[in-house]
Amino acid sequence: MGTKAGPKVRSVSDALRAFRLRWRGEFRGGITPWSASALLTVALTALPLVVILFGVLGCESEIWGHLVDTVLPIYVANSAILMVGVGGLALVLGLAPAWLVSAYDFPGRRIFEWALVLPLAIPTYIIAYTYAGVFEYDNFLPSTLVALWPGLEVWRIRAAVMSREGAMVMMALVLYPYVYVIARASFLRQSSSVLEMARTLGRGPWDTFFRVALPMSRPAVAGGLTLVLMEVLNDYGAVKYFGVPTFTTGIFRAWFPLNDPISAMRLSGILLLFVFTLIIFERMQRGRARFDDGARGYRPTVRRGLGRKTRWLAAGVCFLPLVLGFLVPVTQLASWAGRGGSEVLDARFGRL
């Protein structure tokens, strides 16, 4: 009995030890519970992609040929134009304030540092809807413009807002914080000794920004721009409200009104090609570059003062995107809530 009990005890202890080793990831492949959960998450995330792949390759659609000949070029063109326009505007609206609040001291800088993120709280379809309301004929702004310039045709301004170019501006006003937040963090991580060296060599403010600070922050800026472009491709509400046909509106149209899920999945597959292209672009831009300066000689950035006129100009540059991207939509929403609040806030509202 004694000789048989020994191996049993050793086998139980070995089993417990093997369990502990598995939990710690010390057996064979080194799979831990964390890596297993990560693999499960990746599998669940990739499942829709697999469904789209089967829809693209494995089924036939009678409507697909018609879509390719008629609306697919329009979807591609509008999506590409929106990406270029929104991306360019978001770079300008995000980089300029990020550099100013990071490198200079001017009135309101501490407030602008956090307030410039607020437009990110406004969805794209909300800013589209509110700006359409701002330029309604009976609203305050059009009435004031007509009073100042009697011959002004307000409907032309409203038509310009309710267009593809207007959608570009609306989306850029609420998506630029992606660039602003990441670029500002990168600028703050840059060593002041590098910037001082550039100034010592005779570089002015513009040269210091474009030839020193911006190239050092290129990986971070590329990451923020990639997020903006993905949001543009993902948007449905703003482009639908403005009547701009893109991939997202085409996917909904193919799936529901046309009742053709196969065409919708094929459009989704083409949209994913755009997304993968953006990811590859971001990786190529980043390469082996670091997102922060880990050098031993790092010194925190010392903000410089500005002249009497330039400091107010810097404050205006930071204030403009905040006004257009946050204060105007919130003011319009508050105006609507004040006019129709008594009709909405009744007993039925509490049951929603």
C-alpha atoms as one frame of an Amber mdcrd trajectory, in Angstrom:
protein
   0.000   0.000   0.000   2.800   2.338   0.953   4.575   1.795  -2.324   1.411
   2.597  -4.272   0.476   5.666  -2.243   3.785   7.426  -2.960   3.347   7.745
  -6.709  -0.294   8.847  -6.213   0.772  11.658  -3.961   3.506  12.642  -6.372
   1.073  12.588  -9.311  -1.402  14.849  -7.490   1.329  17.277  -6.537   2.632
  17.198 -10.100  -0.859  17.949 -11.385  -1.192  20.933  -9.056   2.224  22.164
 -10.077   1.354  21.753 -13.765  -1.846  23.761 -13.199   0.123  26.546 -11.572
   2.602  26.509 -14.423  -0.217  26.711 -16.940  -1.718  29.670 -15.088   1.616
  31.428 -15.080   2.208  30.697 -18.742   5.312  28.556 -18.157   4.282  25.501
 -20.130   5.127  24.768 -23.756   3.673  27.576 -25.863   3.538  30.070 -23.004
  -0.227  30.655 -23.325  -1.557  32.590 -20.349  -5.175  33.316 -19.429  -4.569
  36.873 -20.599  -3.309  35.760 -23.994  -6.185  33.277 -24.266  -8.712  36.031
 -23.540  -6.940  38.266 -26.061  -7.163  35.534 -28.705 -10.861  35.097 -27.925
 -11.428  38.842 -28.291  -9.589  38.878 -31.619 -11.635  35.905 -32.835 -14.923
  37.591 -31.906 -13.779  40.820 -33.562 -12.706  39.013 -36.729 -15.971  37.077
 -37.018 -17.804  39.872 -38.909 -14.829  40.106 -41.266 -15.124  36.397 -42.013
 -18.840  36.816 -42.733 -18.077  39.702 -45.094 -15.385  37.633 -46.813 -17.805
  34.774 -47.456 -20.387  37.264 -48.691 -17.885  38.794 -51.102 -16.550  35.524
 -52.509 -19.216  32.908 -52.084 -22.559  34.306 -53.278 -24.102  35.865 -56.351
 -26.105  39.071 -56.534 -28.259  40.346 -59.363 -28.066  43.955 -58.184 -24.296
  44.066 -57.698 -23.502  44.554 -61.385 -25.940  47.462 -61.554 -24.353  49.086
 -58.470 -20.858  48.739 -59.949 -21.923  50.429 -63.185 -23.902  53.276 -61.594
 -23.201  54.294 -57.982 -19.962  52.562 -56.944 -17.724  55.182 -58.654 -19.728
  57.890 -56.870 -19.242  56.160 -53.504 -15.497  55.870 -54.084 -15.113  59.474
 -55.272 -17.158  61.038 -52.470 -15.486  58.959 -49.762 -12.015  59.817 -51.088
 -12.825  63.531 -51.414 -14.234  63.632 -47.885 -11.135  61.902 -46.536  -8.813
  64.397 -48.217 -10.876  67.441 -47.242 -11.627  66.465 -43.656  -8.088  65.199
 -43.127  -6.538  68.449 -44.354  -8.847  70.652 -42.297  -8.402  68.495 -39.197
  -4.622  68.792 -39.524  -4.819  72.589 -39.651  -7.399  72.896 -36.864  -5.575
  70.405 -34.655  -1.896  71.172 -35.229  -2.022  74.967 -34.923  -3.659  75.081
 -31.449  -1.609  72.094 -30.272   1.656  73.865 -31.098   0.517  77.205 -29.676
  -0.600  75.853 -26.278   2.531  73.694 -26.067   5.202  76.226 -27.065   3.814
  79.665 -26.168   2.121  81.495 -23.326  -0.859  83.718 -24.106  -4.208  84.718
 -22.535  -6.534  81.763 -21.950  -3.907  79.112 -22.686  -4.744  77.006 -19.616
  -8.423  76.989 -20.565  -7.763  76.202 -24.211  -5.571  73.232 -23.263  -8.614
  71.233 -22.123 -11.450  73.133 -23.822 -10.190  72.351 -27.322 -11.138  68.705
 -26.723 -14.826  69.556 -26.188 -15.910  69.380 -29.873 -15.193  65.663 -29.736
 -18.339  65.357 -27.589 -20.509  66.560 -30.505 -21.452  63.754 -32.936 -21.081
  64.551 -36.613 -24.805  64.273 -37.305 -25.577  66.676 -34.433 -23.286  69.405
 -35.748 -24.715  68.879 -39.239 -28.274  69.222 -37.937 -27.505  72.263 -35.776
 -25.705  74.195 -38.518 -28.605  73.523 -40.849 -30.782  75.060 -38.134 -28.459
  78.034 -37.688 -28.960  78.966 -41.346 -32.737  78.516 -41.398 -34.391  81.544
 -42.950 -36.201  82.651 -39.789 -33.201  82.229 -37.507 -31.195  85.024 -35.920
 -28.087  84.820 -38.106 -29.804  84.881 -41.536 -32.135  87.659 -40.390 -29.177
  89.723 -39.202 -27.269  89.149 -42.445 -30.279  90.197 -44.535 -30.721  93.313
 -42.402 -27.085  94.277 -42.943 -26.999  93.347 -46.639 -30.555  93.538 -48.062
 -29.581  91.953 -51.370 -27.955  88.913 -49.775 -29.384  85.563 -50.900 -29.350
  83.509 -47.721 -30.507  80.384 -49.506 -27.143  80.234 -51.277 -25.328  80.158
 -47.935 -27.627  77.422 -46.658 -27.120  75.451 -49.881 -23.343  75.744 -49.427
 -23.655  74.426 -45.867 -25.898  71.543 -46.953 -23.363  70.219 -49.461 -20.424
  67.840 -49.669 -18.034  70.684 -48.889 -20.200  71.681 -45.939 -20.042  68.104
 -44.670 -16.231  68.329 -44.857 -16.183  71.406 -42.646 -18.737  70.009 -40.188
 -16.853  66.758 -39.696 -13.484  68.501 -39.404 -14.839  70.804 -36.687 -15.657
  67.874 -34.400 -12.904  65.431 -35.407  -9.840  67.696 -35.191  -9.400  66.901
 -31.428  -7.988  63.504 -32.449  -5.065  65.339 -34.040  -4.933  68.005 -31.336
  -4.692  65.645 -28.364  -2.031  63.367 -29.839   0.010  66.196 -31.381  -0.038
  68.240 -28.171   1.177  65.245 -26.157   3.986  64.749 -28.668   4.988  68.426
 -28.644   5.142  68.424 -24.847   7.443  65.390 -24.920   9.966  67.147 -27.136
  13.072  68.378 -25.382  13.361  72.149 -25.158  17.091  71.842 -25.817  16.371
  70.748 -29.399  14.072  73.712 -30.004  16.541  76.119 -28.402  19.301  74.748
 -30.616  17.174  75.439 -33.693  16.579  79.014 -32.549  20.289  79.446 -31.826
  21.041  78.442 -35.409  18.822  81.269 -36.625  15.579  79.396 -37.210  12.486
  81.530 -36.823   9.173  80.369 -35.307   7.874  79.001 -38.614  11.080  77.146
 -39.454  11.308  75.755 -35.919   7.812  74.347 -36.241   7.938  72.996 -39.792
  11.546  71.756 -39.850  12.089  70.617 -36.254   8.962  70.162 -34.129   6.613
  68.797 -36.795   9.016  66.176 -38.249   9.733  64.929 -34.716   5.982  64.534
 -34.132   5.195  62.971 -37.510   4.431  59.469 -36.111   1.985  60.895 -33.581
   0.342  63.188 -36.130  -0.040  60.274 -38.552  -1.761  58.273 -35.818  -4.222
  61.074 -35.055  -4.918  61.639 -38.748  -5.601  57.927 -39.199  -8.259  58.079
 -36.473  -9.874  61.070 -38.182 -10.001  59.328 -41.563 -11.475  56.177 -40.036
 -14.214  58.290 -38.464 -14.893  59.847 -41.864 -15.270  56.436 -43.475 -17.464
  55.296 -40.581 -19.791  58.309 -40.615 -23.396  57.823 -41.655 -25.544  60.508
 -39.999 -23.911  63.656 -41.394 -23.493  62.418 -44.969 -27.017  61.012 -44.967
 -28.483  64.296 -43.729 -26.517  66.328 -46.281 -27.380  63.913 -49.094 -23.795
  62.885 -49.875 -23.672  59.285 -51.184 -20.757  57.408 -49.596 -19.980  53.803
 -48.749 -21.917  53.920 -45.477 -25.083  55.274 -47.080 -24.641  52.775 -49.917
 -24.369  49.859 -47.483 -27.609  50.837 -45.745 -29.351  51.409 -49.073 -28.271
  48.031 -50.457 -29.219  46.135 -47.294 -32.622  47.632 -46.495 -34.372  49.409
 -49.409 -32.851  47.079 -52.033 -32.978  44.015 -49.734 -29.622  42.747 -51.026
 -27.288  41.767 -48.138 -24.705  40.356 -50.568 -24.189  43.733 -52.247 -24.067
  45.393 -48.832 -21.337  42.990 -47.707 -19.363  43.599 -50.884 -19.546  47.338
 -50.325 -18.397  46.708 -46.753 -15.478  44.695 -48.095 -14.376  47.596 -50.306
 -14.739  49.932 -47.330 -12.482  47.638 -45.311  -9.849  47.944 -48.032  -9.833
  51.684 -47.361  -9.402  50.999 -43.632  -6.552  48.534 -44.156  -4.874  51.041
 -46.472  -5.034  53.652 -43.714  -3.534  51.241 -41.196  -0.688  50.370 -43.565
  -0.129  54.081 -44.232   0.111  54.797 -40.508   2.568  51.949 -40.001   4.707
  53.130 -42.905   4.759  56.678 -41.563   5.701  55.474 -38.107   8.313  52.918
 -39.132  10.765  52.543 -36.272  10.193  56.052 -34.985   9.263  56.643 -31.362
   6.229  58.602 -30.243   8.207  60.372 -27.522  11.705  61.551 -26.883  13.403
  59.231 -24.432  16.821  60.865 -24.671  18.847  61.393 -21.519  19.173  65.089
 -22.242  15.429  65.644 -22.203  14.262  68.930 -20.714  10.596  69.951 -20.442
   9.390  72.478 -22.979   9.665  76.074 -21.785   6.841  78.187 -23.169   7.843
  81.500 -24.683   5.985  84.761 -24.316   4.394  86.553 -27.254   4.018  90.184
 -28.206   0.965  92.278 -27.451  -0.689  91.611 -30.818   0.544  88.094 -31.487
  -0.651  86.750 -28.141  -4.213  87.805 -28.902  -3.852  86.389 -32.392  -2.784
  83.059 -30.851  -5.788  83.175 -28.522  -8.043  83.807 -31.531  -6.580  80.853
 -33.435  -7.393  78.595 -30.474 -10.805  80.171 -29.872 -12.092  79.812 -33.451
 -12.353  75.977 -33.634 -13.802  75.916 -30.119 -16.544  78.366 -31.103 -17.408
  76.720 -34.410 -17.082  73.125 -33.214 -18.677  73.359 -29.774 -20.240  76.662
 -28.744 -22.338  77.177 -31.890 -23.903  73.662 -31.848 -24.506  73.781 -28.085
 -26.078  77.251 -28.349 -28.395  76.098 -31.142 -29.393  72.996 -29.169 -30.085
  75.154 -26.099 -32.191  77.496 -28.237 -34.284  74.609 -29.544 -34.634  73.191
 -26.043 -35.802  76.561 -24.731 -38.405  77.004 -27.455 -39.800  73.483 -27.386
 -39.013  72.397 -23.852 -42.558  72.811 -22.556 -43.899  70.584 -25.337 -41.354
  67.823 -24.760 -40.861  67.764 -20.988 -44.270  66.402 -20.044 -45.431  63.217
 -18.358 -44.614  61.145 -21.440 -40.957  62.215 -21.323 -40.487  60.470 -17.973
 -41.630  57.173 -19.476 -38.962  57.170 -22.193
